[in-house]
Structures are given as C-alpha cells and as structure tokens.
Coordinates of C-alpha atoms in Angstrom, one line a residue:
M1 CA -59.4 -170.3 -47.6
L2 CA -59.6 -171.3 -43.9
D3 CA -58.2 -167.9 -42.9
I4 CA -60.9 -166.1 -45.0
T5 CA -63.7 -168.2 -43.5
L6 CA -62.4 -167.6 -40.0
E7 CA -62.3 -163.9 -40.5
E8 CA -65.9 -163.8 -42.0
S9 CA -67.0 -165.9 -39.0
I10 CA -65.4 -163.3 -36.6
K11 CA -67.0 -160.4 -38.3
L12 CA -70.4 -162.1 -38.3
F13 CA -70.0 -162.7 -34.5
Q14 CA -68.9 -159.0 -34.1
E15 CA -71.9 -157.9 -36.0
R16 CA -74.4 -159.9 -34.1
N17 CA -73.0 -158.5 -30.8
G18 CA -72.7 -154.9 -31.7
I19 CA -68.9 -154.9 -31.9
K20 CA -66.9 -153.2 -34.6
N21 CA -66.8 -155.8 -37.4
D22 CA -63.2 -155.5 -38.2
G23 CA -62.3 -159.3 -38.0
V24 CA -59.8 -158.7 -35.1
I25 CA -60.1 -160.8 -32.0
G26 CA -59.9 -158.1 -29.4
K27 CA -61.0 -157.7 -25.8
D28 CA -64.7 -156.9 -26.6
F29 CA -64.9 -160.1 -28.7
I30 CA -63.3 -162.3 -26.0
N31 CA -65.8 -160.8 -23.4
E32 CA -68.7 -161.7 -25.6
M33 CA -67.3 -165.1 -26.3
N34 CA -66.9 -165.7 -22.6
T35 CA -70.5 -164.9 -21.8
S36 CA -72.1 -167.9 -20.0
I37 CA -74.9 -169.8 -21.6
S38 CA -77.0 -169.2 -18.4
E39 CA -76.6 -165.3 -18.8
R40 CA -77.7 -165.7 -22.4
L41 CA -80.8 -167.6 -21.5
E42 CA -81.6 -165.1 -18.8
T43 CA -81.2 -162.2 -21.3
L44 CA -83.5 -164.0 -23.9
L45 CA -86.2 -164.6 -21.3
I46 CA -86.2 -161.0 -20.3
N47 CA -86.4 -159.8 -23.9
I48 CA -89.2 -162.5 -24.8
E49 CA -91.2 -160.7 -22.0
R50 CA -90.5 -157.4 -23.7
C51 CA -91.8 -158.7 -26.9
K52 CA -95.4 -158.0 -25.4
W53 CA -94.6 -154.4 -26.1
L54 CA -94.0 -154.9 -30.0
P55 CA -96.4 -152.9 -32.1
N56 CA -99.3 -154.2 -34.2
E57 CA -98.5 -151.9 -37.0
T58 CA -97.9 -154.1 -39.9
N59 CA -100.5 -152.4 -42.0
R60 CA -98.9 -149.0 -42.1
E61 CA -95.7 -147.0 -41.8
H62 CA -94.0 -146.9 -38.4
I63 CA -90.6 -146.3 -36.9
I64 CA -88.7 -148.2 -34.2
V65 CA -85.8 -147.1 -32.1
N66 CA -84.0 -149.8 -30.2
I67 CA -81.9 -148.0 -27.5
P68 CA -79.2 -150.7 -26.8
E69 CA -78.7 -151.3 -30.6
F70 CA -78.4 -147.3 -31.2
T71 CA -80.5 -147.9 -34.3
L72 CA -83.6 -146.4 -35.8
T73 CA -85.5 -148.5 -38.3
A74 CA -88.3 -147.0 -40.6
F75 CA -90.9 -149.5 -42.0
N76 CA -93.6 -149.4 -44.6
K77 CA -95.9 -152.0 -43.3
E78 CA -93.6 -155.1 -42.8
D79 CA -90.8 -153.9 -45.1
I80 CA -87.8 -152.0 -43.8
I81 CA -87.2 -148.8 -45.8
F82 CA -84.0 -147.8 -44.2
K83 CA -82.0 -148.1 -41.0
C84 CA -79.7 -145.5 -39.5
K85 CA -77.4 -144.9 -36.4
V86 CA -78.7 -142.8 -33.3
V87 CA -77.3 -141.4 -30.3
V88 CA -79.3 -141.9 -27.0
G89 CA -79.3 -140.5 -23.6
K90 CA -76.6 -140.9 -21.1
S91 CA -76.9 -143.1 -18.2
T92 CA -77.7 -140.1 -16.1
N93 CA -80.2 -139.0 -18.7
K94 CA -81.8 -142.1 -20.0
T95 CA -84.0 -142.1 -23.0
M96 CA -87.4 -143.1 -22.0
I97 CA -89.3 -146.0 -23.4
F98 CA -92.6 -145.1 -24.8
K99 CA -94.8 -144.8 -27.9
G100 CA -95.4 -141.5 -29.5
D101 CA -97.0 -140.2 -32.8
L102 CA -94.7 -138.2 -35.0
K103 CA -96.7 -135.2 -36.2
Y104 CA -94.4 -132.3 -37.1
I105 CA -91.1 -131.7 -38.9
V106 CA -89.2 -128.5 -38.0
F107 CA -86.8 -127.3 -40.4
N108 CA -84.0 -125.0 -38.9
P109 CA -85.4 -125.3 -35.4
Y110 CA -84.5 -123.0 -32.5
W111 CA -83.2 -125.0 -29.6
N112 CA -85.1 -123.9 -26.5
V113 CA -82.7 -124.8 -23.9
P114 CA -84.3 -127.0 -21.0
E115 CA -84.2 -125.3 -17.7
S116 CA -82.0 -128.0 -16.1
I117 CA -79.4 -127.6 -18.8
I118 CA -79.6 -123.8 -18.2
Q119 CA -79.0 -124.1 -14.5
K120 CA -76.4 -126.9 -14.5
E121 CA -74.3 -126.0 -17.7
I122 CA -75.3 -122.6 -19.3
L123 CA -75.3 -120.2 -16.4
P124 CA -72.0 -121.4 -15.0
K125 CA -70.4 -120.9 -18.4
I126 CA -71.9 -117.4 -18.7
Q127 CA -70.3 -116.5 -15.3
K128 CA -67.0 -117.6 -16.5
N129 CA -67.6 -116.1 -20.0
P130 CA -69.9 -113.2 -20.3
N131 CA -69.8 -113.4 -24.2
Y132 CA -70.7 -117.2 -24.0
L133 CA -74.4 -116.7 -25.5
V134 CA -73.3 -114.5 -28.4
Q135 CA -70.5 -117.0 -29.2
N136 CA -72.8 -119.9 -29.3
N137 CA -75.5 -118.1 -31.3
M138 CA -77.8 -118.1 -28.2
E139 CA -80.2 -115.4 -26.8
W140 CA -82.5 -114.8 -23.9
N141 CA -86.2 -115.3 -24.9
G142 CA -88.8 -114.5 -22.3
G143 CA -86.7 -115.5 -19.3
K144 CA -85.4 -118.5 -21.2
I145 CA -82.4 -119.2 -23.2
R146 CA -82.7 -120.4 -26.8
Q147 CA -80.0 -121.0 -29.6
K148 CA -80.8 -119.5 -33.0
P149 CA -81.1 -121.7 -36.1
G150 CA -78.1 -122.4 -38.2
E151 CA -74.7 -124.1 -38.2
G152 CA -73.8 -125.3 -34.9
N153 CA -77.3 -125.5 -33.6
A154 CA -77.6 -128.5 -31.1
L155 CA -80.6 -129.8 -33.0
G156 CA -78.8 -129.5 -36.4
H157 CA -81.2 -128.5 -39.4
I158 CA -84.2 -130.7 -38.6
K159 CA -86.2 -131.6 -35.6
F160 CA -88.9 -134.4 -35.5
V161 CA -91.7 -133.8 -33.0
L162 CA -93.7 -136.5 -31.4
P163 CA -95.5 -134.8 -28.4
N164 CA -95.0 -136.8 -25.2
A165 CA -94.7 -136.3 -21.4
Y166 CA -91.0 -136.7 -21.5
N167 CA -90.1 -133.8 -24.0
I168 CA -88.2 -136.4 -26.1
Y169 CA -87.8 -135.8 -29.8
L170 CA -85.6 -136.9 -32.7
H171 CA -83.3 -134.4 -34.3
D172 CA -80.1 -133.8 -36.5
T173 CA -76.9 -132.9 -34.8
P174 CA -73.8 -131.1 -35.8
S175 CA -71.8 -133.7 -33.7
K176 CA -71.5 -136.2 -36.4
T177 CA -68.5 -137.9 -35.2
L178 CA -70.4 -139.5 -32.3
F179 CA -72.0 -141.8 -34.8
D180 CA -68.6 -143.5 -35.3
E181 CA -68.7 -144.7 -31.7
E182 CA -69.9 -148.1 -30.6
K183 CA -71.6 -147.1 -27.6
R184 CA -73.6 -144.0 -28.3
T185 CA -74.9 -142.7 -25.0
F186 CA -74.2 -139.0 -25.3
S187 CA -77.4 -137.0 -25.2
H188 CA -79.5 -135.4 -22.5
G189 CA -82.4 -138.0 -23.4
C190 CA -83.4 -136.9 -26.9
I191 CA -82.5 -139.0 -30.0
R192 CA -79.9 -137.8 -32.5
I193 CA -80.4 -139.1 -36.0
S194 CA -77.4 -139.8 -38.3
E195 CA -79.4 -139.4 -41.4
P196 CA -82.1 -136.9 -40.9
L197 CA -82.6 -136.1 -44.6
K198 CA -83.4 -139.6 -45.2
L199 CA -85.9 -139.6 -42.4
A200 CA -87.5 -136.3 -43.7
K201 CA -87.9 -137.8 -47.2
Y202 CA -89.4 -141.0 -45.8
L203 CA -92.1 -138.9 -43.7
L204 CA -92.9 -136.6 -46.7
E205 CA -92.8 -139.3 -49.5
N206 CA -96.5 -139.1 -49.8
D207 CA -96.9 -135.3 -49.9
S208 CA -96.2 -134.3 -53.5
T209 CA -95.5 -130.6 -52.5
W210 CA -92.4 -131.7 -50.7
H211 CA -89.9 -132.7 -53.3
S212 CA -86.2 -133.4 -52.6
D213 CA -85.1 -129.9 -53.7
R214 CA -87.8 -128.1 -51.4
I215 CA -86.7 -130.4 -48.5
N216 CA -83.1 -129.3 -49.1
Q217 CA -83.9 -125.8 -49.3
A218 CA -85.9 -125.8 -46.2
M219 CA -83.1 -127.6 -44.3
Y220 CA -80.6 -125.1 -45.2
G221 CA -82.6 -121.9 -45.3
D222 CA -82.6 -118.9 -42.8
V223 CA -85.9 -119.3 -40.9
E224 CA -87.5 -121.8 -38.7
Q225 CA -90.3 -123.8 -40.5
Y226 CA -92.9 -126.1 -39.1
V227 CA -94.5 -128.8 -41.4
K228 CA -97.5 -130.7 -40.1
L229 CA -97.5 -134.3 -41.5
K230 CA -100.5 -135.3 -43.5
K231 CA -100.7 -138.4 -41.1
N232 CA -99.2 -139.2 -37.9
I233 CA -96.4 -141.7 -37.8
P234 CA -96.3 -144.1 -34.9
V235 CA -92.7 -144.1 -33.2
Y236 CA -91.8 -146.7 -30.7
I237 CA -88.8 -146.4 -28.4
F238 CA -87.8 -149.9 -27.2
Y239 CA -85.2 -151.5 -25.1
F240 CA -84.1 -154.9 -26.6
T241 CA -80.6 -156.5 -25.6
A242 CA -81.6 -159.5 -27.6
F243 CA -83.5 -159.5 -30.9
V244 CA -83.7 -161.3 -34.3
D245 CA -82.5 -159.0 -37.2
E246 CA -83.9 -158.9 -40.8
K247 CA -81.5 -161.8 -41.6
G248 CA -82.9 -164.0 -39.1
M249 CA -79.8 -163.9 -37.0
L250 CA -80.0 -163.7 -33.2
N251 CA -78.3 -160.6 -31.9
F252 CA -77.1 -159.4 -28.5
R253 CA -76.5 -156.0 -27.2
K254 CA -74.8 -154.4 -23.9
D255 CA -77.4 -153.5 -21.1
V256 CA -76.4 -150.0 -21.3
Y257 CA -78.9 -148.8 -18.8
N258 CA -78.7 -151.8 -16.5
R259 CA -82.4 -152.7 -17.2
D260 CA -81.9 -156.4 -17.5
V261 CA -81.0 -156.7 -13.8
I262 CA -83.8 -158.6 -12.1

C-alpha cells in the first residue's frame, strides 16, 4: 500500500511540473525536486504580475493557450469545455503573447509559405533538388510559393484564423508524433493543435448548418473552404510558468523562452 501511495504521489508531482507522469524518479523529477524555495517564490511573483493580463471573459466563450504548458483550453464562460496539447514556436521563432479574435475557419487550406521560410529553407532545397516543389505538392503563385491542400499539407486539414500583426494562427498538422514530446517547441511561431476537429466543433456548435458530418466532409474534401464564424471568439496567448489548474493544484512549467529572467 505504501508503494502505491508513493507512486501516486510521484505521478502527481510529475503532472504538476509538466513531467511525463510515469511514476519513475528520473533526472527531470530530481531536478524539479531540487529547485530552491527562493526560485519558486520568484517564479510565483513573476506570474502573479502576469495575472494582470488575464481576461474578463467569464460571460462568454473564449480560448486560452499557455505557451510553457503547451496546452489550449476552450471555455464556455467559466466552464472548461476541453483541453488539448499544442506545439508552439522554437526559441528562434517564439510564439508571441497577444490577444486576438478568432473569426474564420479554413478547411483544406493552402499554405502560403512565408518569405523567410522560402529564402532560408525552400530555395536551398530547390537548388539541390529541382523537383522539390512537385514532390511536396507545392507551386509558384504570383511570385510566392504555396502548398496545395491535401495530405501532407503543413497546416493539416484545418486552419483557424485570428487576424493579428504577427501572422500567427492555429492549425492542424500532419506531424502528429510531436504531440508526444514533453517540450513542444517545434513550429515557426504558429500554434499546432492536437485536436483540430474538436476545436472546429466547439467553434461551430451554435451554427445548426454545421453538423459533425458536414465538418468531416469539409475537412477531407478537395477544395479550400472559408467559413466565417457567426461570432468572434477571443483567443489569449499567455505565458505562465506557474498557475493553478482546474483541480486547485499549483503547477510549475519550464521557462522555455527565458522570459522569467529579471
């Protein structure tokens, strides 16, 4: 009984610190255990200050993405509807902190490749392999490069548009295995969603014309399709390395962008 209790305690500690909760005392577990009280207090003070950014959206639907937690949470007023894993930007392509209004869903989107990626990644690959665009379902379009809709598209089957100055959006991805990683900093800045179908249903639940079958058909159709939401949904991209979860438990996460440094 003592062993079972100890294992459960280890798993709870792992869960609260963003470590794989396998009940095994490993290197990450020991590192978190050895974090000093003064470091924890400093982290708490920094994040208490960040609480000033929290939204006052308790009377409507809204979405929160916490970058260090690698998690998206969808709310209906104060109730959590669902949570899912996300992939955020690399340390060299940090996902920005901002608030945007989600206005559109794009089923089967084209991926309009950003100029920076064209210059740094795509053109060198074309020089080495002249068939690179064809092999990756890409094409030139008005002097730019875009990837056609379909399997293998970098945006997957759904894109969620919240117009902003940073050109950041939420989207599906064909790289599903990355959601199994603990530290999920792999994107160029946009936010990849592990459960895009669930998010689409959440956004369209008050639109009777968009039932589950129609959403599935649109996702796996042949053409790009824009859908304007009947009402905009606020999306908050936050950066909390300490927070209290829905169970009332204090959580800590790694400072993946070194933004706690003061």
